[in-house]
mmCIF file of C-alpha atoms and ligand atoms in Angstrom:
data_model
loop_
_atom_site.group_PDB
_atom_site.id
_atom_site.type_symbol
_atom_site.label_atom_id
_atom_site.label_comp_id
_atom_site.label_asym_id
_atom_site.label_seq_id
_atom_site.Cartn_x
_atom_site.Cartn_y
_atom_site.Cartn_z
ATOM 1 C CA MET A 1 127.351 94.415 33.061
ATOM 2 C CA THR A 2 128.577 93.452 36.532
ATOM 3 C CA LEU A 3 126.458 93.988 39.613
ATOM 4 C CA ARG A 4 128.870 96.702 40.743
ATOM 5 C CA GLU A 5 128.432 98.568 37.449
ATOM 6 C CA LEU A 6 124.666 98.220 37.665
ATOM 7 C CA ILE A 7 124.656 99.634 41.197
ATOM 8 C CA ALA A 8 126.901 102.528 40.149
ATOM 9 C CA ARG A 9 124.421 103.516 37.406
ATOM 10 C CA GLU A 10 121.489 103.763 39.808
ATOM 11 C CA GLN A 11 119.879 107.175 40.201
ATOM 12 C CA ASP A 12 118.577 108.311 43.601
ATOM 13 C CA GLY A 13 114.825 109.054 43.685
ATOM 14 C CA PHE A 14 114.049 106.694 40.805
ATOM 15 C CA THR A 15 112.916 103.068 40.658
ATOM 16 C CA LEU A 16 115.573 100.415 40.024
ATOM 17 C CA ALA A 17 116.831 99.251 36.643
ATOM 18 C CA ARG A 18 115.024 96.250 35.199
ATOM 19 C CA ASP A 19 117.669 93.659 36.096
ATOM 20 C CA PHE A 20 117.067 94.179 39.798
ATOM 21 C CA TYR A 21 113.497 92.927 39.337
ATOM 22 C CA THR A 22 114.163 90.208 36.774
ATOM 23 C CA ASP A 23 117.708 88.784 36.933
ATOM 24 C CA PRO A 24 117.915 85.400 38.752
ATOM 25 C CA ALA A 25 121.595 86.030 39.594
ATOM 26 C CA ILE A 26 120.730 89.284 41.378
ATOM 27 C CA PHE A 27 117.920 87.467 43.171
ATOM 28 C CA GLU A 28 120.495 85.017 44.576
ATOM 29 C CA GLN A 29 122.451 87.987 45.941
ATOM 30 C CA ASP A 30 119.220 89.473 47.346
ATOM 31 C CA LEU A 31 118.602 86.289 49.296
ATOM 32 C CA LYS A 32 122.100 86.065 50.737
ATOM 33 C CA ARG A 33 122.806 89.692 51.471
ATOM 34 C CA VAL A 34 119.408 91.246 52.037
ATOM 35 C CA PHE A 35 116.833 88.666 53.006
ATOM 36 C CA TYR A 36 118.465 85.820 54.927
ATOM 37 C CA PRO A 37 120.015 88.219 57.499
ATOM 38 C CA GLN A 38 116.503 89.385 58.543
ATOM 39 C CA TRP A 39 114.623 88.230 61.613
ATOM 40 C CA MET A 40 111.600 87.102 59.661
ATOM 41 C CA LEU A 41 108.140 86.925 61.210
ATOM 42 C CA ALA A 42 107.152 83.302 60.499
ATOM 43 C CA GLY A 43 103.972 82.910 62.519
ATOM 44 C CA HIS A 44 102.416 82.839 65.968
ATOM 45 C CA ILE A 45 102.407 80.296 68.783
ATOM 46 C CA ALA A 46 98.615 79.994 68.423
ATOM 47 C CA ARG A 47 99.312 77.991 65.248
ATOM 48 C CA ILE A 48 101.204 75.343 67.235
ATOM 49 C CA PRO A 49 99.565 75.102 70.681
ATOM 50 C CA LYS A 50 100.534 71.484 71.582
ATOM 51 C CA ALA A 51 103.880 69.633 71.752
ATOM 52 C CA GLY A 52 104.706 68.239 68.308
ATOM 53 C CA ASP A 53 102.536 70.803 66.483
ATOM 54 C CA TYR A 54 104.470 72.283 63.580
ATOM 55 C CA PHE A 55 104.237 74.402 60.495
ATOM 56 C CA VAL A 56 106.713 74.743 57.641
ATOM 57 C CA PHE A 57 107.854 78.189 56.591
ATOM 58 C CA GLU A 58 109.435 78.635 53.168
ATOM 59 C CA MET A 59 111.843 81.456 52.266
ATOM 60 C CA GLY A 60 113.874 81.599 49.065
ATOM 61 C CA HIS A 61 115.303 78.104 48.620
ATOM 62 C CA GLU A 62 115.026 77.425 52.315
ATOM 63 C CA SER A 63 112.405 75.535 54.248
ATOM 64 C CA VAL A 64 112.164 75.645 58.022
ATOM 65 C CA ILE A 65 110.112 73.447 60.364
ATOM 66 C CA VAL A 66 108.799 75.469 63.310
ATOM 67 C CA MET A 67 107.879 73.052 66.077
ATOM 68 C CA ARG A 68 106.370 73.289 69.562
ATOM 69 C CA GLN A 69 108.554 71.467 72.072
ATOM 70 C CA ALA A 70 107.536 69.140 74.904
ATOM 71 C CA GLU A 71 108.492 71.744 77.521
ATOM 72 C CA GLY A 72 106.453 74.415 75.713
ATOM 73 C CA GLY A 73 109.172 76.310 73.849
ATOM 74 C CA VAL A 74 109.515 76.679 70.093
ATOM 75 C CA ARG A 75 112.397 75.433 67.956
ATOM 76 C CA ALA A 76 113.025 75.788 64.249
ATOM 77 C CA PHE A 77 114.870 73.212 62.138
ATOM 78 C CA HIS A 78 116.199 73.306 58.616
ATOM 79 C CA ASN A 79 113.942 70.968 56.677
ATOM 80 C CA VAL A 80 116.867 68.988 55.254
ATOM 81 C CA CYS A 81 117.536 65.356 56.135
ATOM 82 C CA ARG A 82 121.011 64.697 57.514
ATOM 83 C CA HIS A 83 121.206 61.479 55.468
ATOM 84 C CA ARG A 84 121.108 62.461 51.813
ATOM 85 C CA GLY A 85 119.347 65.772 52.083
ATOM 86 C CA SER A 86 115.714 65.103 51.269
ATOM 87 C CA LYS A 87 113.078 67.416 52.672
ATOM 88 C CA VAL A 88 111.862 65.733 55.843
ATOM 89 C CA CYS A 89 108.510 67.467 56.341
ATOM 90 C CA LEU A 90 106.409 67.535 53.200
ATOM 91 C CA LYS A 91 103.185 68.749 54.801
ATOM 92 C CA ALA A 92 102.665 72.454 55.440
ATOM 93 C CA GLU A 93 101.489 71.864 58.999
ATOM 94 C CA GLY A 94 100.429 69.155 61.410
ATOM 95 C CA ASN A 95 101.309 67.316 64.586
ATOM 96 C CA ALA A 96 103.999 64.672 64.874
ATOM 97 C CA SER A 97 105.492 62.716 67.770
ATOM 98 C CA VAL A 98 108.501 62.028 65.505
ATOM 99 C CA MET A 99 109.554 63.359 62.086
ATOM 100 C CA VAL A 100 110.192 60.549 59.606
ATOM 101 C CA CYS A 101 112.111 61.333 56.433
ATOM 102 C CA PRO A 102 110.041 59.978 53.524
ATOM 103 C CA TYR A 103 113.148 58.738 51.643
ATOM 104 C CA HIS A 104 114.906 56.135 53.854
ATOM 105 C CA ALA A 105 113.000 56.644 57.084
ATOM 106 C CA TRP A 106 115.575 58.351 59.249
ATOM 107 C CA THR A 107 113.497 59.393 62.219
ATOM 108 C CA TYR A 108 113.936 62.573 64.258
ATOM 109 C CA ASN A 109 112.563 63.511 67.664
ATOM 110 C CA VAL A 110 110.516 66.667 68.264
ATOM 111 C CA ASP A 111 113.708 68.301 69.622
ATOM 112 C CA GLY A 112 115.468 67.577 66.301
ATOM 113 C CA SER A 113 117.749 64.808 67.568
ATOM 114 C CA LEU A 114 118.103 61.688 65.430
ATOM 115 C CA ARG A 115 116.186 58.823 67.022
ATOM 116 C CA ALA A 116 116.593 56.027 64.464
ATOM 117 C CA ALA A 117 118.547 55.390 61.252
ATOM 118 C CA PRO A 118 118.157 51.811 60.008
ATOM 119 C CA PHE A 119 121.115 49.742 58.734
ATOM 120 C CA MET A 120 123.820 52.266 59.509
ATOM 121 C CA PRO A 121 127.274 50.819 60.334
ATOM 122 C CA PRO A 122 128.000 50.014 64.006
ATOM 123 C CA ASP A 123 130.276 53.031 64.474
ATOM 124 C CA PHE A 124 127.589 55.480 63.264
ATOM 125 C CA ASP A 125 127.117 58.220 65.858
ATOM 126 C CA LYS A 126 123.452 59.245 65.888
ATOM 127 C CA SER A 127 124.118 62.171 68.195
ATOM 128 C CA SER A 128 126.037 63.998 65.426
ATOM 129 C CA PHE A 129 123.191 63.843 62.897
ATOM 130 C CA GLY A 130 120.274 65.720 64.391
ATOM 131 C CA LEU A 131 118.361 68.205 62.233
ATOM 132 C CA LYS A 132 120.221 71.493 62.020
ATOM 133 C CA GLN A 133 118.646 74.197 64.118
ATOM 134 C CA CYS A 134 117.648 77.546 62.709
ATOM 135 C CA ALA A 135 117.715 80.617 64.961
ATOM 136 C CA ALA A 136 114.234 81.262 66.345
ATOM 137 C CA GLN A 137 112.724 83.459 69.023
ATOM 138 C CA VAL A 138 109.274 84.236 70.342
ATOM 139 C CA VAL A 139 108.263 87.810 71.190
ATOM 140 C CA GLU A 140 104.824 88.079 72.867
ATOM 141 C CA GLY A 141 103.597 85.077 70.884
ATOM 142 C CA LEU A 142 105.104 86.148 67.547
ATOM 143 C CA ILE A 143 107.643 83.668 66.162
ATOM 144 C CA PHE A 144 110.675 85.034 64.327
ATOM 145 C CA VAL A 145 113.308 82.975 62.511
ATOM 146 C CA CYS A 146 116.622 83.997 60.997
ATOM 147 C CA LEU A 147 118.563 82.052 58.371
ATOM 148 C CA ALA A 148 121.884 83.831 58.848
ATOM 149 C CA ASP A 149 124.739 81.844 60.421
ATOM 150 C CA GLU A 150 125.264 84.768 62.741
ATOM 151 C CA PRO A 151 121.872 86.395 63.215
ATOM 152 C CA PRO A 152 121.961 90.166 63.734
ATOM 153 C CA ALA A 153 120.802 91.731 67.004
ATOM 154 C CA PHE A 154 117.024 91.870 67.306
ATOM 155 C CA GLU A 155 116.756 93.019 70.912
ATOM 156 C CA GLU A 156 116.101 96.697 70.240
ATOM 157 C CA ILE A 157 113.360 96.016 67.709
ATOM 158 C CA ALA A 158 111.735 93.312 69.855
ATOM 159 C CA GLU A 159 111.814 95.438 73.014
ATOM 160 C CA SER A 160 110.439 98.468 71.160
ATOM 161 C CA ALA A 161 107.557 96.373 69.861
ATOM 162 C CA ARG A 162 106.789 94.632 73.151
ATOM 163 C CA PRO A 163 104.593 97.392 74.711
ATOM 164 C CA PHE A 164 102.529 97.537 71.496
ATOM 165 C CA LEU A 165 102.163 93.754 71.395
ATOM 166 C CA LYS A 166 101.184 93.697 75.088
ATOM 167 C CA LEU A 167 98.643 96.496 74.643
ATOM 168 C CA HIS A 168 96.893 94.324 72.052
ATOM 169 C CA GLY A 169 97.210 91.034 73.955
ATOM 170 C CA ALA A 170 99.328 89.456 71.219
ATOM 171 C CA ALA A 171 100.710 86.633 73.364
ATOM 172 C CA GLU A 172 97.290 85.185 74.268
ATOM 173 C CA ALA A 173 95.526 85.935 70.989
ATOM 174 C CA LYS A 174 93.462 83.385 69.085
ATOM 175 C CA LEU A 175 94.148 82.687 65.426
ATOM 176 C CA ALA A 176 90.891 83.321 63.565
ATOM 177 C CA ALA A 177 91.960 83.116 59.910
ATOM 178 C CA ARG A 178 94.958 82.709 57.657
ATOM 179 C CA ARG A 179 95.142 83.486 53.923
ATOM 180 C CA SER A 180 97.917 83.259 51.353
ATOM 181 C CA TYR A 181 98.204 85.548 48.354
ATOM 182 C CA PRO A 182 101.127 84.176 46.318
ATOM 183 C CA THR A 183 102.142 87.026 44.057
ATOM 184 C CA ASN A 184 103.960 86.689 40.744
ATOM 185 C CA ALA A 185 106.277 89.613 41.230
ATOM 186 C CA ASN A 186 109.758 90.313 42.499
ATOM 187 C CA TRP A 187 109.809 90.899 46.262
ATOM 188 C CA LYS A 188 110.947 94.507 45.811
ATOM 189 C CA LEU A 189 107.766 95.348 43.907
ATOM 190 C CA VAL A 190 105.680 93.669 46.630
ATOM 191 C CA VAL A 191 107.490 95.483 49.442
ATOM 192 C CA ASP A 192 107.517 98.859 47.651
ATOM 193 C CA ASN A 193 103.798 98.562 47.040
ATOM 194 C CA PHE A 194 103.239 97.993 50.765
ATOM 195 C CA GLN A 195 105.462 100.925 51.710
ATOM 196 C CA GLU A 196 103.607 103.669 49.874
ATOM 197 C CA CYS A 197 100.027 104.882 49.886
ATOM 198 C CA TYR A 198 100.302 106.855 46.633
ATOM 199 C CA HIS A 199 98.330 103.993 45.099
ATOM 200 C CA CYS A 200 95.700 103.845 47.870
ATOM 201 C CA ALA A 201 93.211 106.291 46.337
ATOM 202 C CA PRO A 202 93.355 104.926 42.757
ATOM 203 C CA SER A 203 93.673 101.234 43.647
ATOM 204 C CA HIS A 204 91.985 100.629 47.019
ATOM 205 C CA LYS A 205 88.415 101.910 47.248
ATOM 206 C CA LEU A 206 87.517 99.969 50.378
ATOM 207 C CA TYR A 207 90.795 100.636 52.212
ATOM 208 C CA SER A 208 90.489 104.336 51.413
ATOM 209 C CA LYS A 209 86.938 104.331 52.776
ATOM 210 C CA ALA A 210 88.051 102.630 56.007
ATOM 211 C CA HIS A 211 90.761 105.223 56.738
ATOM 212 C CA SER A 212 90.989 108.974 57.155
ATOM 213 C CA ARG A 213 91.967 110.615 53.875
ATOM 214 C CA ASP A 214 94.307 113.107 55.532
ATOM 215 C CA LYS A 215 96.022 110.300 57.399
ATOM 216 C CA LEU A 216 96.589 108.263 54.232
ATOM 217 C CA LEU A 217 98.241 111.276 52.606
ATOM 218 C CA ALA A 218 100.309 112.234 55.661
ATOM 219 C CA ALA A 219 101.147 108.848 57.101
ATOM 220 C CA GLY A 220 99.661 106.175 54.833
ATOM 221 C CA ALA A 221 102.994 104.362 54.730
ATOM 222 C CA GLY A 222 103.769 105.037 58.395
ATOM 223 C CA PRO A 223 104.346 108.188 60.455
ATOM 224 C CA GLY A 224 105.749 111.065 58.413
ATOM 225 C CA SER A 225 105.690 109.197 55.094
ATOM 226 C CA GLY A 226 103.781 112.022 53.332
ATOM 227 C CA PRO A 227 104.782 115.569 52.357
ATOM 228 C CA PRO A 228 104.953 118.298 55.078
ATOM 229 C CA GLU A 229 101.676 120.045 54.021
ATOM 230 C CA ALA A 230 99.780 116.771 54.408
ATOM 231 C CA VAL A 231 101.454 116.099 57.761
ATOM 232 C CA ALA A 232 100.416 119.596 58.938
ATOM 233 C CA ARG A 233 96.809 119.060 57.788
ATOM 234 C CA TYR A 234 96.626 115.754 59.649
ATOM 235 C CA GLU A 235 98.112 117.123 62.893
ATOM 236 C CA GLY A 236 94.746 118.094 64.481
ATOM 237 C CA GLU A 237 93.282 114.646 63.949
ATOM 238 C CA ARG A 238 96.426 112.951 65.216
ATOM 239 C CA SER A 239 96.676 115.039 68.383
ATOM 240 C CA ALA A 240 92.949 114.631 69.177
ATOM 241 C CA PHE A 241 93.441 110.862 69.014
ATOM 242 C CA ARG A 242 96.518 111.098 71.172
ATOM 243 C CA LYS A 243 94.567 113.012 73.869
ATOM 244 C CA LYS A 244 91.776 110.470 73.821
ATOM 245 C CA ALA A 245 94.174 107.508 74.015
ATOM 246 C CA GLU A 246 96.171 109.149 76.804
ATOM 247 C CA ALA A 247 92.967 109.587 78.825
ATOM 248 C CA ALA A 248 92.107 105.917 78.216
ATOM 249 C CA GLY A 249 95.629 104.749 79.109
ATOM 250 C CA THR A 250 96.144 103.306 75.631
ATOM 251 C CA TRP A 251 98.634 105.812 74.221
ATOM 252 C CA LEU A 252 102.162 104.689 73.386
ATOM 253 C CA ASP A 253 104.761 107.094 72.042
ATOM 254 C CA PRO A 254 105.973 106.280 68.548
ATOM 255 C CA VAL A 255 109.390 104.646 68.469
ATOM 256 C CA VAL A 256 111.937 106.868 66.832
ATOM 257 C CA GLN A 257 114.814 104.612 65.899
ATOM 258 C CA LYS A 258 118.377 105.389 65.033
ATOM 259 C CA ASP A 259 118.705 103.260 61.902
ATOM 260 C CA LYS A 260 119.485 105.870 59.239
ATOM 261 C CA HIS A 261 117.216 104.144 56.712
ATOM 262 C CA LYS A 262 114.315 104.010 59.206
ATOM 263 C CA LEU A 263 113.120 100.647 58.020
ATOM 264 C CA TRP A 264 111.448 99.627 61.266
ATOM 265 C CA SER A 265 108.965 101.593 63.324
ATOM 266 C CA MET A 266 106.221 101.368 65.945
ATOM 267 C CA GLY A 267 103.361 103.782 66.507
ATOM 268 C CA ARG A 268 99.662 104.439 67.058
ATOM 269 C CA GLN A 269 97.337 106.443 64.814
ATOM 270 C CA PRO A 270 93.598 107.155 64.547
ATOM 271 C CA ILE A 271 91.668 105.080 61.994
ATOM 272 C CA ARG A 272 89.149 107.707 60.799
ATOM 273 C CA ALA A 273 86.444 109.872 62.368
ATOM 274 C CA GLY A 274 83.656 107.624 63.664
ATOM 275 C CA ALA A 275 85.458 104.311 63.088
ATOM 276 C CA LEU A 276 85.977 102.001 66.065
ATOM 277 C CA THR A 277 88.054 99.471 64.189
ATOM 278 C CA GLU A 278 89.564 98.828 60.769
ATOM 279 C CA SER A 279 86.507 97.334 59.118
ATOM 280 C CA GLU A 280 84.308 97.990 56.108
ATOM 281 C CA ASP A 281 81.951 100.281 58.051
ATOM 282 C CA GLY A 282 84.120 101.097 61.084
ATOM 283 C CA ALA A 283 81.896 99.000 63.382
ATOM 284 C CA PRO A 284 83.507 96.298 65.600
ATOM 285 C CA VAL A 285 84.360 92.959 64.001
ATOM 286 C CA SER A 286 85.068 91.077 67.252
ATOM 287 C CA ARG A 287 85.293 91.776 70.991
ATOM 288 C CA LEU A 288 87.859 94.034 72.607
ATOM 289 C CA MET A 289 91.199 92.405 73.267
ATOM 290 C CA GLY A 290 94.376 92.985 75.237
ATOM 291 C CA GLN A 291 94.320 95.998 77.546
ATOM 292 C CA PHE A 292 91.423 97.782 75.813
ATOM 293 C CA ARG A 293 88.361 98.447 77.987
ATOM 294 C CA ASP A 294 86.700 100.611 75.374
ATOM 295 C CA TYR A 295 87.308 101.496 71.723
ATOM 296 C CA ASP A 296 89.765 104.361 71.373
ATOM 297 C CA GLY A 297 89.454 104.685 67.584
ATOM 298 C CA GLY A 298 93.109 103.910 67.056
ATOM 299 C CA GLN A 299 95.319 101.450 65.295
ATOM 300 C CA SER A 300 98.860 100.318 66.140
ATOM 301 C CA GLY A 301 101.531 99.378 63.674
ATOM 302 C CA SER A 302 104.816 97.559 64.204
ATOM 303 C CA VAL A 303 107.071 97.255 61.204
ATOM 304 C CA PHE A 304 109.802 94.776 62.243
ATOM 305 C CA ASN A 305 111.464 94.899 58.839
ATOM 306 C CA LEU A 306 110.309 95.184 55.242
ATOM 307 C CA PHE A 307 109.031 91.611 55.338
ATOM 308 C CA SER A 308 107.273 91.463 58.720
ATOM 309 C CA TYR A 309 104.362 93.548 60.021
ATOM 310 C CA PHE A 310 101.892 93.712 62.939
ATOM 311 C CA LEU A 311 98.807 95.915 62.438
ATOM 312 C CA ALA A 312 96.343 96.103 65.288
ATOM 313 C CA SER A 313 92.890 97.516 65.916
ATOM 314 C CA ASN A 314 91.225 97.329 69.333
ATOM 315 C CA ASP A 315 89.329 94.113 68.558
ATOM 316 C CA HIS A 316 91.678 92.208 66.210
ATOM 317 C CA PHE A 317 95.135 92.317 64.688
ATOM 318 C CA VAL A 318 96.851 91.026 61.580
ATOM 319 C CA LEU A 319 100.325 89.616 61.049
ATOM 320 C CA ILE A 320 101.691 90.085 57.555
ATOM 321 C CA THR A 321 104.712 88.399 55.996
ATOM 322 C CA PHE A 322 106.337 88.747 52.586
ATOM 323 C CA SER A 323 108.684 85.914 51.688
ATOM 324 C CA PRO A 324 110.698 86.037 48.436
ATOM 325 C CA ARG A 325 110.575 82.645 46.668
ATOM 326 C CA THR A 326 111.955 83.188 43.159
ATOM 327 C CA VAL A 327 113.055 86.256 41.228
ATOM 328 C CA SER A 328 109.455 86.735 40.108
ATOM 329 C CA SER A 329 107.370 85.240 42.901
ATOM 330 C CA THR A 330 106.750 86.210 46.512
ATOM 331 C CA ASP A 331 104.658 84.541 49.191
ATOM 332 C CA VAL A 332 102.290 86.947 50.896
ATOM 333 C CA GLU A 333 100.605 85.691 54.037
ATOM 334 C CA PHE A 334 98.049 87.287 56.353
ATOM 335 C CA MET A 335 96.933 85.967 59.734
ATOM 336 C CA TRP A 336 94.029 87.503 61.665
ATOM 337 C CA PHE A 337 93.868 87.251 65.458
ATOM 338 C CA VAL A 338 91.106 87.954 67.975
ATOM 339 C CA SER A 339 90.611 87.810 71.740
ATOM 340 C CA PRO A 340 91.023 84.280 73.174
ATOM 341 C CA GLU A 341 87.461 84.612 74.512
ATOM 342 C CA ALA A 342 85.984 85.477 71.132
ATOM 343 C CA GLN A 343 83.789 82.777 69.614
ATOM 344 C CA GLU A 344 83.350 82.400 65.897
ATOM 345 C CA GLY A 345 79.766 83.058 64.825
ATOM 346 C CA VAL A 346 79.005 84.782 68.138
ATOM 347 C CA ASP A 347 81.673 87.489 68.524
ATOM 348 C CA TYR A 348 83.112 87.465 65.026
ATOM 349 C CA LYS A 349 82.456 86.289 61.504
ATOM 350 C CA VAL A 350 85.574 85.482 59.509
ATOM 351 C CA ASP A 351 84.258 87.145 56.313
ATOM 352 C CA ARG A 352 83.694 90.453 58.062
ATOM 353 C CA LEU A 353 86.886 90.215 60.110
ATOM 354 C CA ILE A 354 89.153 89.743 57.088
ATOM 355 C CA LYS A 355 87.240 91.858 54.565
ATOM 356 C CA VAL A 356 89.337 95.043 54.431
ATOM 357 C CA TRP A 357 92.734 93.345 54.124
ATOM 358 C CA ASP A 358 91.480 90.458 52.015
ATOM 359 C CA VAL A 359 90.013 92.820 49.403
ATOM 360 C CA THR A 360 93.012 95.159 49.630
ATOM 361 C CA THR A 361 95.577 92.372 49.300
ATOM 362 C CA LEU A 362 93.844 90.836 46.286
ATOM 363 C CA GLU A 363 93.977 94.314 44.718
ATOM 364 C CA ASP A 364 97.658 94.591 45.687
ATOM 365 C CA LYS A 365 98.351 91.205 44.098
ATOM 366 C CA THR A 366 96.836 92.384 40.824
ATOM 367 C CA ILE A 367 98.584 95.756 40.671
ATOM 368 C CA THR A 368 101.919 94.268 41.691
ATOM 369 C CA GLU A 369 101.706 91.482 39.098
ATOM 370 C CA ASP A 370 100.799 94.098 36.473
ATOM 371 C CA ASN A 371 103.808 96.099 37.641
ATOM 372 C CA GLN A 372 106.083 93.064 37.162
ATOM 373 C CA ALA A 373 104.619 92.437 33.696
ATOM 374 C CA GLY A 374 105.376 96.025 32.677
ATOM 375 C CA VAL A 375 108.888 95.965 34.098
ATOM 376 C CA LEU A 376 109.649 92.899 31.947
ATOM 377 C CA SER A 377 109.305 95.046 28.809
ATOM 378 C CA ASP A 378 112.427 96.222 26.958
ATOM 379 C CA HIS A 379 110.833 99.653 27.075
ATOM 380 C CA TYR A 380 110.742 99.922 30.849
ATOM 381 C CA THR A 381 113.039 102.619 32.195
ATOM 382 C CA PRO A 382 113.292 103.684 35.862
ATOM 383 C CA GLY A 383 110.652 106.265 36.862
ATOM 384 C CA PRO A 384 110.698 109.096 39.456
ATOM 385 C CA PHE A 385 109.114 108.818 42.919
ATOM 386 C CA SER A 386 106.243 111.111 43.972
ATOM 387 C CA LEU A 387 106.017 113.101 47.209
ATOM 388 C CA LEU A 388 104.117 110.157 48.701
ATOM 389 C CA GLU A 389 106.885 107.672 47.908
ATOM 390 C CA GLY A 390 109.704 109.080 50.034
ATOM 391 C CA ARG A 391 109.976 105.762 51.851
ATOM 392 C CA LEU A 392 110.759 103.954 48.591
ATOM 393 C CA ALA A 393 113.781 106.172 48.064
ATOM 394 C CA SER A 394 115.186 105.212 51.480
ATOM 395 C CA ILE A 395 114.382 101.530 50.954
ATOM 396 C CA LYS A 396 116.268 101.682 47.682
ATOM 397 C CA ARG A 397 119.317 103.284 49.338
ATOM 398 C CA TRP A 398 119.293 100.606 52.034
ATOM 399 C CA TYR A 399 118.887 97.847 49.451
ATOM 400 C CA LEU A 400 121.768 98.996 47.280
ATOM 401 C CA GLU A 401 123.963 99.439 50.336
ATOM 402 C CA SER A 402 123.106 95.929 51.574
ATOM 403 C CA LEU A 403 123.854 94.525 48.151
ATOM 404 C CA SER A 404 127.226 96.201 47.592
HETATM 405 S S1 FES B 501 117.462 61.343 52.707
HETATM 406 FE FE1 FES B 501 116.359 61.237 54.545
HETATM 407 S S2 FES B 501 116.505 59.181 55.118
HETATM 408 FE FE2 FES B 501 117.673 59.267 53.320
HETATM 409 FE FE1 FE2 B 502 98.092 98.460 48.423
#
């Protein structure tokens, strides 16, 4: 069956047919049409504070070197040697005054230009063989890269997120921990799992304890993601938080965007009655950061796209990225940030800081891998979405539209 025929057979309100989760040829289309045109959250400037500091970010078949420049800016380069195409940077991170290709020792400067290429003919023009640049931009410390030849506009999303990032002091934040949770599942299963909270009660005991039950039902996958009765039940809690945050000067209106699929959003919500931060017991896990002078009991979320998230409490925030690698594997990365003044062991303990999302993400890895295993069966057929999975229906519409 052709891709067009497969798309035509899809039924709204149901999960996708098996091929969309398992067929390597469809995965290639996913990369080109759906994933590479995203502005992908790759990291934070705190990971590369000094000139020559770099980290390598892998997406699909692509590898990008994100490097701090001598004048302080950030550039991203395709990790492909201009000689015969070897990967240049083999380490995941480090500091380098030059980048030397391991194959024949072509040597590149921190700005990507070619510095030396031994035994090339006299007419060889070094200036035409610098590393190819990849589109990159920094928004309040968050580094985004885009693999498309003509990257789409990102202005509206970045500017909508900026007040939220500023409120939480994102630009100055200190990186406290980073964890990877490589997941053996198609990226759509990973993303869908993150975009619904239908599974929160059965699969996430700790996460469900850390958050208000009414909120998880009404807005567990973002504002308005639950059915109207749940949204109505949650309204009192939401408006009480809003009043409190307004009085403290920490309220920001949710961003209502025009994208018909509503795949990006920004907003603030209460955590749960009595909780000061998103932690196991609701008690602080570090010191206040950004513009907070006192705990307001809230949490901010910025969904830049399906692959890139910022979730912030008053005393820490997490950056989350999902990067499709093969048809059945996805990189999942979490980074935890605290106030630049916070000292490990004094103001925060990494174990306590990361507990809720570390436990929750390990659970997500398991359920998503089990999901992939089930979908591989000949007896899998698409199943219907619940009232708590409305977002998955719109993601599916957007995905099929992007693909066709
Ligand atoms: S492939 Fe890099 S120097 Fe030859
Ligand atoms: Fe989950």
